[in-house]
PDB file of C-alpha atoms (C1' of nucleotides) in Angstrom:
ATOM      1  CA  MET A   1       0.000   0.000   0.000  1.00 66.00           C
ATOM      2  CA  THR A   2       1.263   3.466  -0.846  1.00 64.00           C
ATOM      3  CA  PRO A   3       1.936   5.609   2.195  1.00 71.00           C
ATOM      4  CA  THR A   4      -0.138   8.739   2.057  1.00 82.00           C
ATOM      5  CA  ASN A   5       1.087  12.170   3.036  1.00 84.00           C
ATOM      6  CA  ARG A   6      -1.219  11.896   6.000  1.00 88.00           C
ATOM      7  CA  GLU A   7       0.626   8.803   7.230  1.00 89.00           C
ATOM      8  CA  ARG A   8       4.004  10.494   6.872  1.00 92.00           C
ATOM      9  CA  VAL A   9       2.694  13.331   8.988  1.00 93.00           C
ATOM     10  CA  TRP A  10       1.441  10.856  11.582  1.00 92.00           C
ATOM     11  CA  GLN A  11       4.907   9.339  11.709  1.00 93.00           C
ATOM     12  CA  VAL A  12       6.610  12.673  12.253  1.00 95.00           C
ATOM     13  CA  ILE A  13       4.183  13.651  14.970  1.00 96.00           C
ATOM     14  CA  HIS A  14       4.734  10.334  16.702  1.00 95.00           C
ATOM     15  CA  SER A  15       8.458  10.987  16.646  1.00 96.00           C
ATOM     16  CA  ILE A  16       8.120  14.215  18.596  1.00 97.00           C
ATOM     17  CA  PRO A  17       9.558  13.495  22.059  1.00 97.00           C
ATOM     18  CA  ALA A  18       7.416  14.106  25.111  1.00 97.00           C
ATOM     19  CA  GLY A  19       7.992  17.504  26.646  1.00 96.00           C
ATOM     20  CA  LYS A  20       8.680  19.023  23.249  1.00 96.00           C
ATOM     21  CA  VAL A  21       6.529  20.757  20.637  1.00 97.00           C
ATOM     22  CA  CYS A  22       6.775  21.289  16.904  1.00 97.00           C
ATOM     23  CA  THR A  23       5.258  23.785  14.483  1.00 96.00           C
ATOM     24  CA  TYR A  24       3.001  22.847  11.588  1.00 97.00           C
ATOM     25  CA  GLY A  25       5.524  24.044   9.058  1.00 95.00           C
ATOM     26  CA  ARG A  26       8.312  22.071  10.698  1.00 96.00           C
ATOM     27  CA  VAL A  27       6.228  18.914  10.819  1.00 96.00           C
ATOM     28  CA  ALA A  28       5.365  19.305   7.157  1.00 95.00           C
ATOM     29  CA  GLU A  29       8.995  19.839   6.278  1.00 93.00           C
ATOM     30  CA  MET A  30      10.159  16.829   8.274  1.00 94.00           C
ATOM     31  CA  ALA A  31       7.450  14.756   6.614  1.00 93.00           C
ATOM     32  CA  GLY A  32       8.955  15.643   3.268  1.00 90.00           C
ATOM     33  CA  LEU A  33       6.178  18.084   2.449  1.00 91.00           C
ATOM     34  CA  PRO A  34       7.717  21.573   2.482  1.00 91.00           C
ATOM     35  CA  ARG A  35       5.251  24.470   2.609  1.00 92.00           C
ATOM     36  CA  GLN A  36       2.348  22.213   3.390  1.00 93.00           C
ATOM     37  CA  ALA A  37       1.769  23.432   6.906  1.00 95.00           C
ATOM     38  CA  ARG A  38      -1.893  23.957   6.106  1.00 95.00           C
ATOM     39  CA  ALA A  39      -2.225  20.418   4.843  1.00 93.00           C
ATOM     40  CA  VAL A  40      -0.877  19.205   8.186  1.00 95.00           C
ATOM     41  CA  GLY A  41      -3.489  21.261   9.957  1.00 94.00           C
ATOM     42  CA  ARG A  42      -6.207  19.840   7.764  1.00 92.00           C
ATOM     43  CA  TYR A  43      -5.089  16.288   8.496  1.00 93.00           C
ATOM     44  CA  LEU A  44      -5.209  17.003  12.198  1.00 94.00           C
ATOM     45  CA  SER A  45      -8.645  18.569  11.813  1.00 92.00           C
ATOM     46  CA  GLU A  46     -10.015  15.165  10.883  1.00 88.00           C
ATOM     47  CA  LEU A  47      -8.618  13.427  13.949  1.00 89.00           C
ATOM     48  CA  PRO A  48     -11.174  12.110  16.440  1.00 87.00           C
ATOM     49  CA  LYS A  49     -11.086  13.974  19.714  1.00 81.00           C
ATOM     50  CA  ASP A  50      -9.766  10.861  21.445  1.00 82.00           C
ATOM     51  CA  SER A  51      -7.128  10.074  18.848  1.00 89.00           C
ATOM     52  CA  LYS A  52      -4.043   8.378  20.229  1.00 90.00           C
ATOM     53  CA  ILE A  53      -1.593  10.486  18.255  1.00 93.00           C
ATOM     54  CA  PRO A  54       0.070  13.382  20.128  1.00 96.00           C
ATOM     55  CA  TRP A  55      -1.476  16.072  17.976  1.00 96.00           C
ATOM     56  CA  PHE A  56      -1.271  18.429  20.944  1.00 96.00           C
ATOM     57  CA  ARG A  57       2.497  18.664  20.473  1.00 97.00           C
ATOM     58  CA  VAL A  58       1.915  20.517  17.223  1.00 97.00           C
ATOM     59  CA  ILE A  59       1.446  24.285  17.559  1.00 97.00           C
ATOM     60  CA  ASN A  60       1.832  27.266  15.257  1.00 96.00           C
ATOM     61  CA  SER A  61       5.015  29.216  14.588  1.00 95.00           C
ATOM     62  CA  GLN A  62       4.096  31.863  17.110  1.00 94.00           C
ATOM     63  CA  GLY A  63       4.311  29.410  19.967  1.00 95.00           C
ATOM     64  CA  LYS A  64       0.558  29.631  20.424  1.00 95.00           C
ATOM     65  CA  LEU A  65      -2.221  27.140  19.964  1.00 96.00           C
ATOM     66  CA  SER A  66      -4.286  27.491  16.808  1.00 95.00           C
ATOM     67  CA  PHE A  67      -7.581  27.763  18.666  1.00 94.00           C
ATOM     68  CA  GLU A  68      -9.476  30.518  20.302  1.00 91.00           C
ATOM     69  CA  VAL A  69      -8.447  30.980  23.923  1.00 92.00           C
ATOM     70  CA  GLY A  70     -10.942  29.234  26.149  1.00 91.00           C
ATOM     71  CA  SER A  71     -12.311  26.934  23.454  1.00 91.00           C
ATOM     72  CA  ASP A  72     -12.588  23.223  24.228  1.00 90.00           C
ATOM     73  CA  ARG A  73      -9.762  22.256  21.920  1.00 92.00           C
ATOM     74  CA  PHE A  74      -7.559  25.038  23.252  1.00 94.00           C
ATOM     75  CA  VAL A  75      -8.051  23.966  26.842  1.00 94.00           C
ATOM     76  CA  THR A  76      -7.564  20.299  26.006  1.00 94.00           C
ATOM     77  CA  GLN A  77      -4.329  20.917  24.168  1.00 95.00           C
ATOM     78  CA  LYS A  78      -3.013  23.230  26.839  1.00 96.00           C
ATOM     79  CA  LEU A  79      -3.661  20.661  29.554  1.00 96.00           C
ATOM     80  CA  LYS A  80      -2.022  17.915  27.514  1.00 95.00           C
ATOM     81  CA  LEU A  81       1.088  20.027  27.031  1.00 96.00           C
ATOM     82  CA  GLN A  82       1.228  20.915  30.683  1.00 96.00           C
ATOM     83  CA  ASP A  83       1.020  17.201  31.419  1.00 96.00           C
ATOM     84  CA  GLU A  84       4.199  16.904  29.353  1.00 97.00           C
ATOM     85  CA  ASN A  85       5.820  19.393  31.705  1.00 97.00           C
ATOM     86  CA  ILE A  86       5.597  22.226  29.173  1.00 97.00           C
ATOM     87  CA  ALA A  87       5.084  25.642  30.741  1.00 95.00           C
ATOM     88  CA  PHE A  88       2.864  28.361  29.324  1.00 95.00           C
ATOM     89  CA  SER A  89       3.492  32.079  29.482  1.00 92.00           C
ATOM     90  CA  ASN A  90       0.441  34.158  28.720  1.00 91.00           C
ATOM     91  CA  ASN A  91      -1.126  31.311  26.737  1.00 93.00           C
ATOM     92  CA  LYS A  92       2.053  30.882  24.742  1.00 94.00           C
ATOM     93  CA  VAL A  93       4.834  28.303  24.725  1.00 95.00           C
ATOM     94  CA  ASN A  94       8.473  29.311  24.849  1.00 94.00           C
ATOM     95  CA  LEU A  95       9.676  27.830  21.585  1.00 94.00           C
ATOM     96  CA  LYS A  96      13.279  28.600  22.490  1.00 92.00           C
ATOM     97  CA  THR A  97      12.892  26.040  25.238  1.00 95.00           C
ATOM     98  CA  TYR A  98      10.435  23.478  23.923  1.00 95.00           C
ATOM     99  CA  LEU A  99      10.690  23.508  20.133  1.00 95.00           C
ATOM    100  CA  TRP A 100      11.868  20.198  18.740  1.00 95.00           C
ATOM    101  CA  GLN A 101      13.894  20.718  15.610  1.00 90.00           C
ATOM    102  CA  GLY A 102      14.555  17.132  14.719  1.00 83.00           C
ATOM    103  CA  GLU A 103      16.900  14.474  16.015  1.00 83.00           C
TER     104      GLU A 103
ATOM    105  C1'  DC B   1     -12.088  21.309 -14.088  1.00 94.63           C
ATOM    106  C1'  DA B   2     -12.923  26.045 -11.274  1.00 94.63           C
ATOM    107  C1'  DT B   3     -13.700  27.688  -6.803  1.00 94.63           C
ATOM    108  C1'  DT B   4     -13.615  27.574  -1.932  1.00 94.63           C
ATOM    109  C1'  DT B   5     -11.657  26.419   2.366  1.00 94.63           C
ATOM    110  C1'  DG B   6      -8.426  25.815   6.131  1.00 94.63           C
ATOM    111  C1'  DA B   7      -5.763  23.335  13.592  1.00 94.63           C
ATOM    112  C1'  DC B   8      -0.322  27.855   8.537  1.00 94.63           C
ATOM    113  C1'  DT B   9       3.685  31.353   7.824  1.00 94.63           C
ATOM    114  C1'  DT B  10       5.905  35.583   7.001  1.00 94.63           C
ATOM    115  C1'  DG B  11       6.092  40.386   6.293  1.00 94.63           C
ATOM    116  C1'  DT B  12       4.432  45.166   7.052  1.00 94.63           C
ATOM    117  C1'  DG B  13       2.638  48.956   9.638  1.00 94.63           C
TER     118       DG B  13
ATOM    119  C1'  DC C   1       1.635  43.104  20.696  1.00 94.63           C
ATOM    120  C1'  DC C   2      -2.356  43.326  17.282  1.00 94.63           C
ATOM    121  C1'  DA C   3      -4.477  43.624  12.549  1.00 94.63           C
ATOM    122  C1'  DC C   4      -4.306  42.891   7.817  1.00 94.63           C
ATOM    123  C1'  DA C   5      -2.452  41.075   3.394  1.00 94.63           C
ATOM    124  C1'  DA C   6      -0.188  37.975   0.469  1.00 94.63           C
ATOM    125  C1'  DG C   7       1.840  33.529  -0.348  1.00 94.63           C
ATOM    126  C1'  DC C   8       1.340  28.759  -0.205  1.00 94.63           C
ATOM    127  C1'  DC C   9      -0.902  24.102  -1.348  1.00 94.63           C
ATOM    128  C1'  DA C  10      -3.788  19.816  -0.756  1.00 94.63           C
ATOM    129  C1'  DA C  11      -8.510  18.213  -0.238  1.00 94.63           C
ATOM    130  C1'  DA C  12     -13.379  19.196  -0.527  1.00 94.63           C
ATOM    131  C1'  DT C  13     -17.365  20.970  -3.130  1.00 94.63           C
TER     132       DT C  13
END
DNA sequence: CATTTGACTTGTG
DNA sequence: CCACAAGCCAAAT
């Protein structure tokens, strides 16, 4: 079976170590899909809320979550990240500290 | 096949 | 820091 782009993205996301985060653009790039950050977001948008993949480790390039503050998804993701020992500053993650740039 | 859409990114002011 | 615009590209309609 031919691996779809979606599956490559899954693989990259699974390879993100706990306690680290990655941006959409970076995930896309590592998946061999440069400039397809939006595609990554669309793939994630189809994930069931209880999906086993660590989608919460993927945030945007500003170090913020791509949801409205206070929304269900925002809160869920924030809690998940905090569970990974990732600290928030004014609803933002310090990318200098937590960004995973590959192996 | 044309148009719209979207969990994005970067630049400008 | 916030708002807006343009660039980008795959999937959905």
